[in-house]
PDB file of C-alpha atoms and ligand atoms in Angstrom:
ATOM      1  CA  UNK A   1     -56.385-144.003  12.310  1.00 61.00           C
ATOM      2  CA  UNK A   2     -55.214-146.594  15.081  1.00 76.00           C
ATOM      3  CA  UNK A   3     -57.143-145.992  17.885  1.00 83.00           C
ATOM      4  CA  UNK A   4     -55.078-146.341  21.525  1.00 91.00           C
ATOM      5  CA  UNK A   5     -55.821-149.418  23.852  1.00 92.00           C
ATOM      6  CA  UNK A   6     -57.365-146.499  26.068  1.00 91.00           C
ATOM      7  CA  UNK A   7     -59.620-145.321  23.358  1.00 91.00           C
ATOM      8  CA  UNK A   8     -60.342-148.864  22.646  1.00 92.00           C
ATOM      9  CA  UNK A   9     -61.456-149.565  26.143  1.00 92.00           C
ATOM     10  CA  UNK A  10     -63.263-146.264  26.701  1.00 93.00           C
ATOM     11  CA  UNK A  11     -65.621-147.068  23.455  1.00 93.00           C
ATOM     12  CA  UNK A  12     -66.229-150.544  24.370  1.00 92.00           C
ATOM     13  CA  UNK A  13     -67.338-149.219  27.806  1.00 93.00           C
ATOM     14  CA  UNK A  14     -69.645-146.439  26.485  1.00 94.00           C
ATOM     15  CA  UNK A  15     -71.261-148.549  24.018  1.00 93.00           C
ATOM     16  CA  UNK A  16     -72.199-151.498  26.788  1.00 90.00           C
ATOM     17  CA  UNK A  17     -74.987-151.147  28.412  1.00 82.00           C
ATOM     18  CA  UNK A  18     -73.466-151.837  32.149  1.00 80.00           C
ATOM     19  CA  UNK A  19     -74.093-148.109  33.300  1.00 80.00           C
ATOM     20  CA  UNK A  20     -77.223-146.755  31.462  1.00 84.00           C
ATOM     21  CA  UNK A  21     -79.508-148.862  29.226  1.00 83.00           C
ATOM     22  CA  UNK A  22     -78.421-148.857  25.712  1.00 86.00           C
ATOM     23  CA  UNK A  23     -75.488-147.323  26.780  1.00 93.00           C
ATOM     24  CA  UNK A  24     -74.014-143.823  26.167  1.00 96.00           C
ATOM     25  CA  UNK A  25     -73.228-144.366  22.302  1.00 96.00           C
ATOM     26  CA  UNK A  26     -76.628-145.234  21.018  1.00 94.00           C
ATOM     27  CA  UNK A  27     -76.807-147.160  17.679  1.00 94.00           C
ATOM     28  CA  UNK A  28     -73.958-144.178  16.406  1.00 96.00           C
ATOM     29  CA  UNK A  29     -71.563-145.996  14.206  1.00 95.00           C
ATOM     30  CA  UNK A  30     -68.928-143.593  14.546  1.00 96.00           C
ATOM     31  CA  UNK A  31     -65.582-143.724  17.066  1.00 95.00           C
ATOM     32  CA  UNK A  32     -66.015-142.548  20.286  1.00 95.00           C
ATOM     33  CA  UNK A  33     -63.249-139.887  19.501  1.00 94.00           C
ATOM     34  CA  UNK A  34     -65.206-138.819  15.969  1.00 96.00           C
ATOM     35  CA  UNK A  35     -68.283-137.890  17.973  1.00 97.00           C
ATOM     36  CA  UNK A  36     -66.583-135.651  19.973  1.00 97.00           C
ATOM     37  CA  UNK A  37     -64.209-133.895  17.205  1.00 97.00           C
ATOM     38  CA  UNK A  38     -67.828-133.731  15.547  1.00 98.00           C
ATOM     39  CA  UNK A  39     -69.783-132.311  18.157  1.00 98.00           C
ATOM     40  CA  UNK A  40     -66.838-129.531  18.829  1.00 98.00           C
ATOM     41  CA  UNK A  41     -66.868-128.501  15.371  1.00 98.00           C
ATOM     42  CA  UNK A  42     -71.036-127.556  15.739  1.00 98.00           C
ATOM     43  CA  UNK A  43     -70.005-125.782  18.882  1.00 98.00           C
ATOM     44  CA  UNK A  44     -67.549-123.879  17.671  1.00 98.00           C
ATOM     45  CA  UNK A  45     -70.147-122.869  14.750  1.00 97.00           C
ATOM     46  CA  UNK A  46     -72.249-121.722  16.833  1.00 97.00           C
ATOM     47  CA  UNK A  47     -69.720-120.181  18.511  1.00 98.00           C
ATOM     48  CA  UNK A  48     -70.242-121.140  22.221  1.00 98.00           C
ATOM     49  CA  UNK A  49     -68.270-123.210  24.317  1.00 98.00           C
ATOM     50  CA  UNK A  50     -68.843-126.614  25.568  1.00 98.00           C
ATOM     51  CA  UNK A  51     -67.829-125.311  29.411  1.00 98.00           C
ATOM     52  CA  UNK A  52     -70.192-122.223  28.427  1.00 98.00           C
ATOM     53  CA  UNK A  53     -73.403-125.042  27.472  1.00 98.00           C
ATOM     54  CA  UNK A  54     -72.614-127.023  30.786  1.00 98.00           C
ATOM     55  CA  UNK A  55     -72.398-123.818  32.902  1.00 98.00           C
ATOM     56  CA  UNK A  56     -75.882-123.043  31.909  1.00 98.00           C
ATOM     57  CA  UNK A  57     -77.187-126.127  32.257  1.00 98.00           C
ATOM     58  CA  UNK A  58     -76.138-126.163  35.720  1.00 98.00           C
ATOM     59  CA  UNK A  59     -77.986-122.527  36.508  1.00 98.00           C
ATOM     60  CA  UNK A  60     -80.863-124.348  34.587  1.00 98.00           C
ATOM     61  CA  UNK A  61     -81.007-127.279  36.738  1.00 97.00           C
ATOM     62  CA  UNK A  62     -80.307-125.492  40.451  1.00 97.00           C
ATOM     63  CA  UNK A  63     -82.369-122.596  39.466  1.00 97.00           C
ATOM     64  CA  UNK A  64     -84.922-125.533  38.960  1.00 97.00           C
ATOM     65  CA  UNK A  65     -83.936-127.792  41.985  1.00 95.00           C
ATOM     66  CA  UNK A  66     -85.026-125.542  44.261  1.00 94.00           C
ATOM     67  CA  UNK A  67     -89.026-127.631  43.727  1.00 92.00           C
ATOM     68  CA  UNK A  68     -88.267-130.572  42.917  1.00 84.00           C
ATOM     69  CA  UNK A  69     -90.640-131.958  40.117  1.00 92.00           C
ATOM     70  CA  UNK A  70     -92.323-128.447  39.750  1.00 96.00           C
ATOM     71  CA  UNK A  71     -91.783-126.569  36.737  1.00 97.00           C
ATOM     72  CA  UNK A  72     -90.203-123.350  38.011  1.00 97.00           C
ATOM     73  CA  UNK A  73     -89.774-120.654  35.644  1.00 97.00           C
ATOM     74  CA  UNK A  74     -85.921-119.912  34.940  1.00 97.00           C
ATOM     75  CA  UNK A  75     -86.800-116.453  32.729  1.00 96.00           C
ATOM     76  CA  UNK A  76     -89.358-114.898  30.664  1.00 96.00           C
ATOM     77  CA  UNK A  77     -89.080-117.312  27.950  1.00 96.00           C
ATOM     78  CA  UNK A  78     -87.789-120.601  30.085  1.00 98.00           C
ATOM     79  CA  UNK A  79     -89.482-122.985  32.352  1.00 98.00           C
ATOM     80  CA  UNK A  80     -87.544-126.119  33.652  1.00 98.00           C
ATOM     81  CA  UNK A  81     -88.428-128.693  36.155  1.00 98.00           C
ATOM     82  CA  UNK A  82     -86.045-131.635  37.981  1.00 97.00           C
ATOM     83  CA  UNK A  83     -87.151-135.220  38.778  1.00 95.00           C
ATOM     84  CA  UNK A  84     -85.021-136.835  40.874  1.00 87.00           C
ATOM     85  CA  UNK A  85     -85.400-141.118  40.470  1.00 83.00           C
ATOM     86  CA  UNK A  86     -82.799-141.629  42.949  1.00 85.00           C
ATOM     87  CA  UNK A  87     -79.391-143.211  43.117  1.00 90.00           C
ATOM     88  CA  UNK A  88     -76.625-142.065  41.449  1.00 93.00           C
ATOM     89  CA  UNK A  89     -74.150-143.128  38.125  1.00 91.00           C
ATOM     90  CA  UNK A  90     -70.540-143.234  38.284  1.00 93.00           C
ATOM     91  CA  UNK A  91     -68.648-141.087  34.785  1.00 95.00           C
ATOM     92  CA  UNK A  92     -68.170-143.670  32.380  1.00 94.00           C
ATOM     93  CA  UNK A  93     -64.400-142.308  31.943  1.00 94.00           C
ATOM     94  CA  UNK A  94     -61.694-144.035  34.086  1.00 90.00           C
ATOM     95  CA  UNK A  95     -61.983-141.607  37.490  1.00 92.00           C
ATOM     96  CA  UNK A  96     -63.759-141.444  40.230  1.00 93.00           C
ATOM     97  CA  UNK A  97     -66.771-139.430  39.994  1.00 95.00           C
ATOM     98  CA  UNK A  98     -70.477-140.124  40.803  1.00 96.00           C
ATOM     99  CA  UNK A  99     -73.948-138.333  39.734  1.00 95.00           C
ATOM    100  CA  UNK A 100     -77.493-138.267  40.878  1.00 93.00           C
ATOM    101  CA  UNK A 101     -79.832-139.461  38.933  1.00 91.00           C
ATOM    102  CA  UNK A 102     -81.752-137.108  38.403  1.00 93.00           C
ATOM    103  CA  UNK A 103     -83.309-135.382  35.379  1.00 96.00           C
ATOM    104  CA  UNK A 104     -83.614-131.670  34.082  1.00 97.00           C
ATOM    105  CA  UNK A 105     -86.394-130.734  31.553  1.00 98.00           C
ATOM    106  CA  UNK A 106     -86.062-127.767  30.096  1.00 98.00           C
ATOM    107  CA  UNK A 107     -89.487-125.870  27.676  1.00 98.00           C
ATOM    108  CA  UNK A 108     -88.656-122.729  25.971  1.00 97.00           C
ATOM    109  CA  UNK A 109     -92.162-121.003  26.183  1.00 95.00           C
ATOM    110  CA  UNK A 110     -92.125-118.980  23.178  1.00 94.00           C
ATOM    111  CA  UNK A 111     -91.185-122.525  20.719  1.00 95.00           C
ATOM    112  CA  UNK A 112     -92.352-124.964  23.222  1.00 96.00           C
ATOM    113  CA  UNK A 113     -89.211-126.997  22.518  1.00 96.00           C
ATOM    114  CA  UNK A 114     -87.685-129.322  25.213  1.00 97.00           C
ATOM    115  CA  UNK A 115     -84.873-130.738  25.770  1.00 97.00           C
ATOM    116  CA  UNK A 116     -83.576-132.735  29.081  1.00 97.00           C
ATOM    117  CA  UNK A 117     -80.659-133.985  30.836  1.00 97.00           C
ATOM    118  CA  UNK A 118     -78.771-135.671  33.583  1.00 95.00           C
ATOM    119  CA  UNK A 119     -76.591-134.473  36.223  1.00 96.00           C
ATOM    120  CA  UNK A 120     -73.983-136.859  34.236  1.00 96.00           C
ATOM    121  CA  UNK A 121     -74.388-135.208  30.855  1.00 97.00           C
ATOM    122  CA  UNK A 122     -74.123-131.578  32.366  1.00 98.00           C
ATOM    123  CA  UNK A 123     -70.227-133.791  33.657  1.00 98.00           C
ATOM    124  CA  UNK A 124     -69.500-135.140  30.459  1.00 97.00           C
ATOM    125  CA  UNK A 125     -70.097-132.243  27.977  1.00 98.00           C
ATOM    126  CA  UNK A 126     -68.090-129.929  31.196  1.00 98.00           C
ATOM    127  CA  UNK A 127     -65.160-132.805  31.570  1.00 97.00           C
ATOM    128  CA  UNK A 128     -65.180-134.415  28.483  1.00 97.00           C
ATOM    129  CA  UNK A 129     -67.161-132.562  25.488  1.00 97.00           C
ATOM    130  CA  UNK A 130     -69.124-135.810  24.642  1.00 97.00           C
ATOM    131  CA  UNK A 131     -72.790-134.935  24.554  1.00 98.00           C
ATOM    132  CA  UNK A 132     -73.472-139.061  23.860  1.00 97.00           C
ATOM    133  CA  UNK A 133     -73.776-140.748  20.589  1.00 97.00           C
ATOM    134  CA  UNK A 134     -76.576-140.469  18.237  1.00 96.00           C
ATOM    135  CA  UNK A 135     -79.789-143.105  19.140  1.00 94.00           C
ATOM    136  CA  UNK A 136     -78.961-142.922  22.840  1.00 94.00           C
ATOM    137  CA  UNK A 137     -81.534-141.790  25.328  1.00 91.00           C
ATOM    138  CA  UNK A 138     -80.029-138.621  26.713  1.00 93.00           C
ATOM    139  CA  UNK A 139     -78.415-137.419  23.387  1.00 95.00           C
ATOM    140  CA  UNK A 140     -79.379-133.919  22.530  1.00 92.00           C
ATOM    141  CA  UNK A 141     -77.473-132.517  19.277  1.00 95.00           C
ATOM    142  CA  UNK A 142     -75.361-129.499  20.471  1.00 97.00           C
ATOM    143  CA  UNK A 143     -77.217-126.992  17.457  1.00 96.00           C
ATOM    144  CA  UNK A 144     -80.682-127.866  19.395  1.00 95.00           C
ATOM    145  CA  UNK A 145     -79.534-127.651  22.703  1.00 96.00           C
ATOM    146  CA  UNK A 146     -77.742-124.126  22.417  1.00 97.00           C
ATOM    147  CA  UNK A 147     -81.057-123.378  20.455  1.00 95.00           C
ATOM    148  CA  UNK A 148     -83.017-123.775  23.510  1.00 97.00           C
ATOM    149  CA  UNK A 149     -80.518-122.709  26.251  1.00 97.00           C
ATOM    150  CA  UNK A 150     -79.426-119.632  25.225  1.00 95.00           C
TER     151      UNK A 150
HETATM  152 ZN1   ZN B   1     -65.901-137.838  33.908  1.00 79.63          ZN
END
């Protein structure tokens, strides 16, 4: 299918490495637009939503914020701490909207599984459902992530 000159742009600005080193795409092959339609289909498997994943994130992360690089325990089974590195990261998508830097880890006690995140991925998965492409740094697969949320 013949991508749009918007789509165009918007893959060729997630795959440079301007914003965030090795960019937001990774070494993933795939359109911009196929990792998306992909990572909807595992969410809608598991049957959550991608507004549900970001809203818990964002308990996660100011449940969390409240000492800063300390791990503060979210419930029984949950521990998650924030380190903030300062500055901030505009959205890669064409609007104005700017993030902290900074960076939630989240441990499920009971697996000792992590996973982490940025204020910006908690915005993209909300705003955009694009949870980056495979091989970049922040990219967490939805299954694992849900796994270790909920
Ligand atoms: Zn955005």
């Amino acid at each position: 299918m013949k991508q749009s000159p918007e789509a165009v742009r918007l893959d060729m600005t997630l795959r440079s490495s301007a914003l965030v080193a090795g960019g937001f795409m990774g070494d993933d092959p795939r359109s911009v637009s196929e990792v998306m339609d992909a990572d909807a289909g595992a969410l809608s498997r598991l049957g959550v939503t991608a507004g549900e994943v970001a809203a818990r994130m964002r308990e996660i992360t100011d449940k969390a914020a409240t000492a800063e690089s300390t791990w503060v325990e979210i419930d029984a089974n949950r521990e998650a701490v924030v380190n903030d590195t300062r500055g901030s990261l505009p959205c890669p998508w064409p609007h104005e909207a700017w993030f902290l830097k900074r960076v939630t880890t989240l441990r499920r006690k009971d697996t000792g599984k992590t996973v982490r995140w940025s204020e910006l991925n908690i915005h993209m998965i909300a705003a955009h459902g694009f949870f980056e492409g495979k091989g970049s740094l922040f990219r967490t697969e939805p299954a694992d992530l849900v796994e270790i949320l909920f």
